[in-house]
Amino acid sequence: MTHSLTLKKPVAVALSAMVLFGALSLFAGAAGASPKQAPYQTGRYNAGTPNSSVVVEKDGTVVKYGNGSIVYILPSAALVDLGHALYSANCAACHGVDANGVPPHSAQTSYANVHAGAYPNLQGVGPAAVDFWIESGRMPAAAGTDVQAVRRPQRLTHKQALAIAAFIDTLTTNPGLPYVPSVNLKSASLATGADLFALNCAACHTITGGGDALAFGTYAPSLRHVPANQVVEAIRTGPGNMPRFSGNLSDAQVRDIVAYVTEYIQHPTNPGGLGLGGLGPVAEGFIGLALGVGLLCLAAFWVGERQ
Amino acid sequence: MTDIAVNTKRAKKAQAGPYGKVGQALNGLDDRLGVAKGGRTFMDKIFPDHWSFMLGEIALYSFVVLLVTGIFLTLYYVPSSSIVTYHGPYLPLDGQKFSEAYASSINLSFSVRAGLLMRQMHHWACDIFVGSIVVHMCRVFFTGAFRKPRELNWSIGLTLLTLAIVNGFIGYSLPDDLVSGTGIRIAYSIILSIPVVGTHLAFWLFGGNFPGTVILGRFYAIHILILPLVILGLVGAHLGLLVRQKHTQFPGEGRTEKNVVGSPMFPIFMAKTTGFLFLVGGAIALLGAFAQINPIWQFGPYDNIAKISYAVQPDWYMGFLDGALRIFPAWSFHSFGYTIPIEVLFPAVILPGIVFTLGYLWPNLEARITKDDEIHNLLDRPRDRPHRTAAGAGILSLLFMLFIASSTDVIANYMHISLNEVLIAMRVLVLVSPFIGYAVAYYICKELQGVEKAGKRKTHNIVTRTATGEYVTVAAPMNVNDMHAELHAVPVPNYIEDDAVAASASSTAGVRTVDR
């Protein structure tokens, strides 16, 4: 009995691997031998999540892939000219006209320039990364020498961001991955999201999502005001110091995390009263000592004699 | 005929005697148990009225709140590490599998009527309990109330503080949420860091390697039974010694080393202190109702030791230890095949050891330095003992800086400073602060000594212009509240039979005095 049980598991694994491999090779075939062939089928960018909705144009360019959880869409090629103009006006000064980046100036040896990849090469970063940096207001940058770009009000619109992404895509033979994601939170599991958030995100962004300081002036930003699609983009592209979560989280898992972040991290229920900024014992200690003990000392002062 | 007469209210009152039904009941009690003599002594117990003598009462009454709310919590909390599937109203946890301890804490917060209020009141009461002990200790220290004959009570108080901190930490660990699990992990590492016995101690306490399955049950027994009993016993001893040795008092007219001037236990002190009980309970209830504390549902379960939240602090009273651990350099010592992790051992074991030992020894150290073997019932003004005040300020500065170091990340994040720079700054501040604290306190004391009526409001000058154009300046009379009005103490009667004195004493609601 136990013998047959031990046999079953590897067999199941082998079977499912074969099925998966078959599905992937099917998509590889669908993509054809075009120069615009994208390696999305290998699942490098979404942990092997099967792509159920793939749209391929006549020239073989994959313009859309994804599944019921997240759909990744390539910005329209019609926006390339607009994108070129916007790129020249807003980005080329630092990233260069060919978007291949500018090496750090020898005289500028600040941490930002040396370690954080100042003026990085944008060729092949993928539309999602471009969209994230522009839509979160971090690009165009406020100051090129900052250790870490700060989230600001958006400077360029969503369409302009897509246009720039479309233009940058034309600079390489293969379009960068991932495409701009669109997440569907309808059947998300909050429990899975909360669990995965604690495992993958809380180590930097804190368990309440408030963000916190990291080493050498860098920090994990607060998640309290980040739109759903930007959370997906950040997870899939790993902006700045953040690791790129592409190999260990499936699209459904990313969707669950996004649902937890946008529903509970951004709108905590706080059934216990005032949330105290989600700061935990720092705020609680202050309230307990200043308000609790402090007011009770004043009460003693009121009740007792002062001579 | 007599029946009719007795039925009137007046007749009933007359029959009950001058003290009414209560008096009759007390008489009955005295006939059976002989409570009159002891009761009279107790009710005539004199307590000095200064407001700073009530700080310990904040601790006492928050402990009462802790006991009451704690009993409620024990009805619902399950100290078990066995894994259950949670189903409940909080969706991000619905369907997750985690320990029964965490599930029962969540249930008690969301599904038990008034459960969350009780949990929050318990936690706020704990923060206030430890805080008021510290404030009370500061009062005792800076006024020299720990001197002979009260050294033992000082030690009991310090032990109470230690036990309160330990029990607070253990209680914080019980819900088995992510943050408390991290706390237990740190505690485990601290125990491991002790040379020679550390590993054995940790394995003995946790029943094996971290986290094991027994620690919650053991913590529970310690938290709800062992330590509360010890604390209760020590509180009894603390108050018993206070009654036996009588309370200290500030020097003033009519107050000597040999008497106690203040209000009698009944009715004045009892009314005041009962009112204060309700103030403390009310403040804690308000905090519990309106300010959220330790939202364990946001933290999630500690079901996977790979889970960690950044920026986790302990409750405030553990802050100095956390701060010390954070800022201590990564030094460790390897030899003979053993590692001694100084980076954990010193900040978490040796440093608190030194601070608390110094606390226990202080009354004897001071007596030895000042060569003072006298009995002291009159308190010092802090400024009159500048070296003691300065030493206390120095230690407090050190502990406060370590406490601040516990939130290095919050400081760095909110002030947009590099975390590394905050770390270095805190190291410097911790080393320098005791000396600065000492010097500043010493010079403030010295300056205050030289100023008459320091702390009193200045009286204003009234400038009047006479009809002839002359200006006259007259100092206004002192503010009524600043005038030291000495109350005339009424002696406490020595005998219960001395009705005349007793009557006169109870009719005067003023202060009373008794020989020690």
PDB file of N, CA, C and O in Angstrom, chain A residues 144-189:
ATOM      1  N   GLY A 144      18.436  64.032 -10.209  1.00  0.00           N
ATOM      2  CA  GLY A 144      19.170  62.862 -10.679  1.00  0.00           C
ATOM      3  C   GLY A 144      20.124  62.289  -9.659  1.00  0.00           C
ATOM      4  O   GLY A 144      20.636  61.195  -9.834  1.00  0.00           O
ATOM      5  N   THR A 145      20.364  63.024  -8.583  1.00  0.00           N
ATOM      6  CA  THR A 145      21.359  62.559  -7.618  1.00  0.00           C
ATOM      7  C   THR A 145      20.724  61.908  -6.393  1.00  0.00           C
ATOM      8  O   THR A 145      21.422  61.506  -5.484  1.00  0.00           O
ATOM      9  N   ASP A 146      19.400  61.819  -6.357  1.00  0.00           N
ATOM     10  CA  ASP A 146      18.749  61.170  -5.213  1.00  0.00           C
ATOM     11  C   ASP A 146      19.181  59.716  -5.104  1.00  0.00           C
ATOM     12  O   ASP A 146      19.398  59.036  -6.103  1.00  0.00           O
ATOM     13  N   VAL A 147      19.282  59.249  -3.864  1.00  0.00           N
ATOM     14  CA  VAL A 147      19.613  57.851  -3.656  1.00  0.00           C
ATOM     15  C   VAL A 147      18.503  56.981  -4.220  1.00  0.00           C
ATOM     16  O   VAL A 147      18.735  55.951  -4.822  1.00  0.00           O
ATOM     17  N   GLN A 148      17.274  57.430  -4.022  1.00  0.00           N
ATOM     18  CA  GLN A 148      16.134  56.635  -4.459  1.00  0.00           C
ATOM     19  C   GLN A 148      15.051  57.595  -4.933  1.00  0.00           C
ATOM     20  O   GLN A 148      14.748  58.574  -4.250  1.00  0.00           O
ATOM     21  N   ALA A 149      14.490  57.306  -6.110  1.00  0.00           N
ATOM     22  CA  ALA A 149      13.450  58.190  -6.633  1.00  0.00           C
ATOM     23  C   ALA A 149      12.210  58.112  -5.751  1.00  0.00           C
ATOM     24  O   ALA A 149      11.860  57.057  -5.257  1.00  0.00           O
ATOM     25  N   VAL A 150      11.565  59.273  -5.584  1.00  0.00           N
ATOM     26  CA  VAL A 150      10.434  59.367  -4.669  1.00  0.00           C
ATOM     27  C   VAL A 150       9.132  59.307  -5.466  1.00  0.00           C
ATOM     28  O   VAL A 150       9.035  59.889  -6.549  1.00  0.00           O
ATOM     29  N   ARG A 151       8.131  58.604  -4.916  1.00  0.00           N
ATOM     30  CA  ARG A 151       6.800  58.616  -5.534  1.00  0.00           C
ATOM     31  C   ARG A 151       6.242  60.035  -5.487  1.00  0.00           C
ATOM     32  O   ARG A 151       6.243  60.681  -4.431  1.00  0.00           O
ATOM     33  N   ARG A 152       5.816  60.528  -6.665  1.00  0.00           N
ATOM     34  CA  ARG A 152       5.290  61.903  -6.748  1.00  0.00           C
ATOM     35  C   ARG A 152       4.012  61.884  -7.571  1.00  0.00           C
ATOM     36  O   ARG A 152       3.702  60.884  -8.191  1.00  0.00           O
ATOM     37  N   PRO A 153       3.308  63.004  -7.585  1.00  0.00           N
ATOM     38  CA  PRO A 153       2.154  63.061  -8.485  1.00  0.00           C
ATOM     39  C   PRO A 153       2.607  62.784  -9.912  1.00  0.00           C
ATOM     40  O   PRO A 153       3.680  63.234 -10.333  1.00  0.00           O
ATOM     41  N   GLN A 154       1.791  62.065 -10.645  1.00  0.00           N
ATOM     42  CA  GLN A 154       2.137  61.646 -11.997  1.00  0.00           C
ATOM     43  C   GLN A 154       2.428  62.839 -12.897  1.00  0.00           C
ATOM     44  O   GLN A 154       1.638  63.777 -12.956  1.00  0.00           O
ATOM     45  N   ARG A 155       3.573  62.822 -13.617  1.00  0.00           N
ATOM     46  CA  ARG A 155       3.905  63.916 -14.532  1.00  0.00           C
ATOM     47  C   ARG A 155       3.331  63.667 -15.920  1.00  0.00           C
ATOM     48  O   ARG A 155       2.944  64.576 -16.622  1.00  0.00           O
ATOM     49  N   LEU A 156       3.344  62.402 -16.363  1.00  0.00           N
ATOM     50  CA  LEU A 156       2.852  62.044 -17.689  1.00  0.00           C
ATOM     51  C   LEU A 156       1.634  61.141 -17.529  1.00  0.00           C
ATOM     52  O   LEU A 156       1.535  60.411 -16.540  1.00  0.00           O
ATOM     53  N   THR A 157       0.736  61.194 -18.520  1.00  0.00           N
ATOM     54  CA  THR A 157      -0.494  60.403 -18.406  1.00  0.00           C
ATOM     55  C   THR A 157      -0.209  58.934 -18.705  1.00  0.00           C
ATOM     56  O   THR A 157       0.872  58.565 -19.162  1.00  0.00           O
ATOM     57  N   HIS A 158      -1.231  58.118 -18.480  1.00  0.00           N
ATOM     58  CA  HIS A 158      -1.120  56.687 -18.747  1.00  0.00           C
ATOM     59  C   HIS A 158      -0.798  56.459 -20.223  1.00  0.00           C
ATOM     60  O   HIS A 158       0.080  55.668 -20.571  1.00  0.00           O
ATOM     61  N   LYS A 159      -1.501  57.202 -21.093  1.00  0.00           N
ATOM     62  CA  LYS A 159      -1.284  57.015 -22.535  1.00  0.00           C
ATOM     63  C   LYS A 159       0.136  57.423 -22.918  1.00  0.00           C
ATOM     64  O   LYS A 159       0.809  56.744 -23.702  1.00  0.00           O
ATOM     65  N   GLN A 160       0.619  58.520 -22.319  1.00  0.00           N
ATOM     66  CA  GLN A 160       1.983  58.970 -22.633  1.00  0.00           C
ATOM     67  C   GLN A 160       3.011  57.946 -22.163  1.00  0.00           C
ATOM     68  O   GLN A 160       4.022  57.700 -22.832  1.00  0.00           O
ATOM     69  N   ALA A 161       2.725  57.343 -20.993  1.00  0.00           N
ATOM     70  CA  ALA A 161       3.644  56.321 -20.487  1.00  0.00           C
ATOM     71  C   ALA A 161       3.685  55.141 -21.452  1.00  0.00           C
ATOM     72  O   ALA A 161       4.768  54.626 -21.777  1.00  0.00           O
ATOM     73  N   LEU A 162       2.502  54.728 -21.924  1.00  0.00           N
ATOM     74  CA  LEU A 162       2.446  53.609 -22.866  1.00  0.00           C
ATOM     75  C   LEU A 162       3.191  53.959 -24.152  1.00  0.00           C
ATOM     76  O   LEU A 162       3.892  53.114 -24.741  1.00  0.00           O
ATOM     77  N   ALA A 163       3.066  55.217 -24.579  1.00  0.00           N
ATOM     78  CA  ALA A 163       3.730  55.646 -25.804  1.00  0.00           C
ATOM     79  C   ALA A 163       5.246  55.544 -25.665  1.00  0.00           C
ATOM     80  O   ALA A 163       5.947  55.044 -26.554  1.00  0.00           O
ATOM     81  N   ILE A 164       5.757  56.011 -24.530  1.00  0.00           N
ATOM     82  CA  ILE A 164       7.209  55.940 -24.310  1.00  0.00           C
ATOM     83  C   ILE A 164       7.657  54.477 -24.270  1.00  0.00           C
ATOM     84  O   ILE A 164       8.685  54.098 -24.846  1.00  0.00           O
ATOM     85  N   ALA A 165       6.830  53.631 -23.601  1.00  0.00           N
ATOM     86  CA  ALA A 165       7.163  52.210 -23.536  1.00  0.00           C
ATOM     87  C   ALA A 165       7.183  51.618 -24.949  1.00  0.00           C
ATOM     88  O   ALA A 165       8.082  50.833 -25.293  1.00  0.00           O
ATOM     89  N   ALA A 166       6.227  52.011 -25.783  1.00  0.00           N
ATOM     90  CA  ALA A 166       6.166  51.496 -27.159  1.00  0.00           C
ATOM     91  C   ALA A 166       7.403  51.920 -27.934  1.00  0.00           C
ATOM     92  O   ALA A 166       7.988  51.131 -28.683  1.00  0.00           O
ATOM     93  N   PHE A 167       7.829  53.167 -27.714  1.00  0.00           N
ATOM     94  CA  PHE A 167       9.017  53.656 -28.420  1.00  0.00           C
ATOM     95  C   PHE A 167      10.259  52.882 -27.966  1.00  0.00           C
ATOM     96  O   PHE A 167      11.069  52.441 -28.796  1.00  0.00           O
ATOM     97  N   ILE A 168      10.422  52.699 -26.662  1.00  0.00           N
ATOM     98  CA  ILE A 168      11.609  52.002 -26.171  1.00  0.00           C
ATOM     99  C   ILE A 168      11.646  50.564 -26.693  1.00  0.00           C
ATOM    100  O   ILE A 168      12.704  50.017 -26.964  1.00  0.00           O
ATOM    101  N   ASP A 169      10.457  49.985 -26.863  1.00  0.00           N
ATOM    102  CA  ASP A 169      10.391  48.626 -27.390  1.00  0.00           C
ATOM    103  C   ASP A 169      10.935  48.516 -28.817  1.00  0.00           C
ATOM    104  O   ASP A 169      11.422  47.467 -29.219  1.00  0.00           O
ATOM    105  N   THR A 170      10.816  49.608 -29.569  1.00  0.00           N
ATOM    106  CA  THR A 170      11.298  49.549 -30.952  1.00  0.00           C
ATOM    107  C   THR A 170      12.812  49.560 -31.031  1.00  0.00           C
ATOM    108  O   THR A 170      13.383  49.302 -32.094  1.00  0.00           O
ATOM    109  N   LEU A 171      13.484  49.858 -29.931  1.00  0.00           N
ATOM    110  CA  LEU A 171      14.941  50.000 -29.975  1.00  0.00           C
ATOM    111  C   LEU A 171      15.654  48.655 -29.922  1.00  0.00           C
ATOM    112  O   LEU A 171      16.847  48.562 -30.145  1.00  0.00           O
ATOM    113  N   THR A 172      14.935  47.598 -29.541  1.00  0.00           N
ATOM    114  CA  THR A 172      15.542  46.269 -29.511  1.00  0.00           C
ATOM    115  C   THR A 172      14.777  45.362 -30.465  1.00  0.00           C
ATOM    116  O   THR A 172      13.618  45.639 -30.799  1.00  0.00           O
ATOM    117  N   THR A 173      15.421  44.275 -30.878  1.00  0.00           N
ATOM    118  CA  THR A 173      14.747  43.373 -31.807  1.00  0.00           C
ATOM    119  C   THR A 173      13.601  42.652 -31.118  1.00  0.00           C
ATOM    120  O   THR A 173      12.504  42.560 -31.640  1.00  0.00           O
ATOM    121  N   ASN A 174      13.839  42.135 -29.891  1.00  0.00           N
ATOM    122  CA  ASN A 174      12.774  41.487 -29.147  1.00  0.00           C
ATOM    123  C   ASN A 174      12.157  42.482 -28.186  1.00  0.00           C
ATOM    124  O   ASN A 174      12.878  43.209 -27.510  1.00  0.00           O
ATOM    125  N   PRO A 175      10.827  42.508 -28.087  1.00  0.00           N
ATOM    126  CA  PRO A 175      10.221  43.396 -27.094  1.00  0.00           C
ATOM    127  C   PRO A 175      10.557  42.917 -25.693  1.00  0.00           C
ATOM    128  O   PRO A 175      10.636  41.720 -25.445  1.00  0.00           O
ATOM    129  N   GLY A 176      10.794  43.866 -24.803  1.00  0.00           N
ATOM    130  CA  GLY A 176      11.107  43.485 -23.420  1.00  0.00           C
ATOM    131  C   GLY A 176       9.875  42.928 -22.740  1.00  0.00           C
ATOM    132  O   GLY A 176       8.748  43.164 -23.150  1.00  0.00           O
ATOM    133  N   LEU A 177      10.121  42.167 -21.699  1.00  0.00           N
ATOM    134  CA  LEU A 177       9.027  41.584 -20.924  1.00  0.00           C
ATOM    135  C   LEU A 177       9.159  42.027 -19.482  1.00  0.00           C
ATOM    136  O   LEU A 177      10.256  42.316 -19.026  1.00  0.00           O
ATOM    137  N   PRO A 178       8.140  42.060 -18.700  1.00  0.00           N
ATOM    138  CA  PRO A 178       6.760  41.768 -19.072  1.00  0.00           C
ATOM    139  C   PRO A 178       6.059  42.971 -19.699  1.00  0.00           C
ATOM    140  O   PRO A 178       6.521  44.089 -19.581  1.00  0.00           O
ATOM    141  N   TYR A 179       4.938  42.679 -20.357  1.00  0.00           N
ATOM    142  CA  TYR A 179       4.109  43.748 -20.902  1.00  0.00           C
ATOM    143  C   TYR A 179       3.349  44.431 -19.759  1.00  0.00           C
ATOM    144  O   TYR A 179       3.409  44.008 -18.618  1.00  0.00           O
ATOM    145  N   VAL A 180       2.604  45.467 -20.123  1.00  0.00           N
ATOM    146  CA  VAL A 180       1.878  46.219 -19.093  1.00  0.00           C
ATOM    147  C   VAL A 180       0.723  45.362 -18.558  1.00  0.00           C
ATOM    148  O   VAL A 180      -0.141  44.946 -19.326  1.00  0.00           O
ATOM    149  N   PRO A 181       0.728  45.081 -17.265  1.00  0.00           N
ATOM    150  CA  PRO A 181      -0.268  44.153 -16.729  1.00  0.00           C
ATOM    151  C   PRO A 181      -1.605  44.835 -16.437  1.00  0.00           C
ATOM    152  O   PRO A 181      -1.678  46.037 -16.206  1.00  0.00           O
ATOM    153  N   SER A 182      -2.630  44.003 -16.481  1.00  0.00           N
ATOM    154  CA  SER A 182      -3.954  44.454 -16.064  1.00  0.00           C
ATOM    155  C   SER A 182      -4.518  43.339 -15.196  1.00  0.00           C
ATOM    156  O   SER A 182      -4.676  42.215 -15.657  1.00  0.00           O
ATOM    157  N   VAL A 183      -4.768  43.650 -13.926  1.00  0.00           N
ATOM    158  CA  VAL A 183      -5.093  42.591 -12.971  1.00  0.00           C
ATOM    159  C   VAL A 183      -6.596  42.513 -12.762  1.00  0.00           C
ATOM    160  O   VAL A 183      -7.287  43.521 -12.729  1.00  0.00           O
ATOM    161  N   ASN A 184      -7.074  41.291 -12.640  1.00  0.00           N
ATOM    162  CA  ASN A 184      -8.497  41.053 -12.405  1.00  0.00           C
ATOM    163  C   ASN A 184      -8.667  40.473 -11.002  1.00  0.00           C
ATOM    164  O   ASN A 184      -8.310  39.324 -10.741  1.00  0.00           O
ATOM    165  N   LEU A 185      -9.203  41.288 -10.088  1.00  0.00           N
ATOM    166  CA  LEU A 185      -9.241  40.884  -8.676  1.00  0.00           C
ATOM    167  C   LEU A 185     -10.503  40.109  -8.324  1.00  0.00           C
ATOM    168  O   LEU A 185     -10.730  39.811  -7.157  1.00  0.00           O
ATOM    169  N   LYS A 186     -11.316  39.775  -9.340  1.00  0.00           N
ATOM    170  CA  LYS A 186     -12.646  39.262  -9.037  1.00  0.00           C
ATOM    171  C   LYS A 186     -12.619  38.023  -8.148  1.00  0.00           C
ATOM    172  O   LYS A 186     -13.287  37.962  -7.135  1.00  0.00           O
ATOM    173  N   SER A 187     -11.810  37.025  -8.499  1.00  0.00           N
ATOM    174  CA  SER A 187     -11.856  35.786  -7.709  1.00  0.00           C
ATOM    175  C   SER A 187     -10.614  35.628  -6.837  1.00  0.00           C
ATOM    176  O   SER A 187     -10.153  34.525  -6.595  1.00  0.00           O
ATOM    177  N   ALA A 188     -10.058  36.753  -6.379  1.00  0.00           N
ATOM    178  CA  ALA A 188      -8.841  36.698  -5.569  1.00  0.00           C
ATOM    179  C   ALA A 188      -9.126  36.109  -4.192  1.00  0.00           C
ATOM    180  O   ALA A 188     -10.200  36.282  -3.636  1.00  0.00           O
ATOM    181  N   SER A 189      -8.117  35.414  -3.647  1.00  0.00           N
ATOM    182  CA  SER A 189      -8.234  34.876  -2.296  1.00  0.00           C
ATOM    183  C   SER A 189      -7.450  35.765  -1.338  1.00  0.00           C
ATOM    184  O   SER A 189      -6.223  35.875  -1.423  1.00  0.00           O
TER     185      SER A 189
END
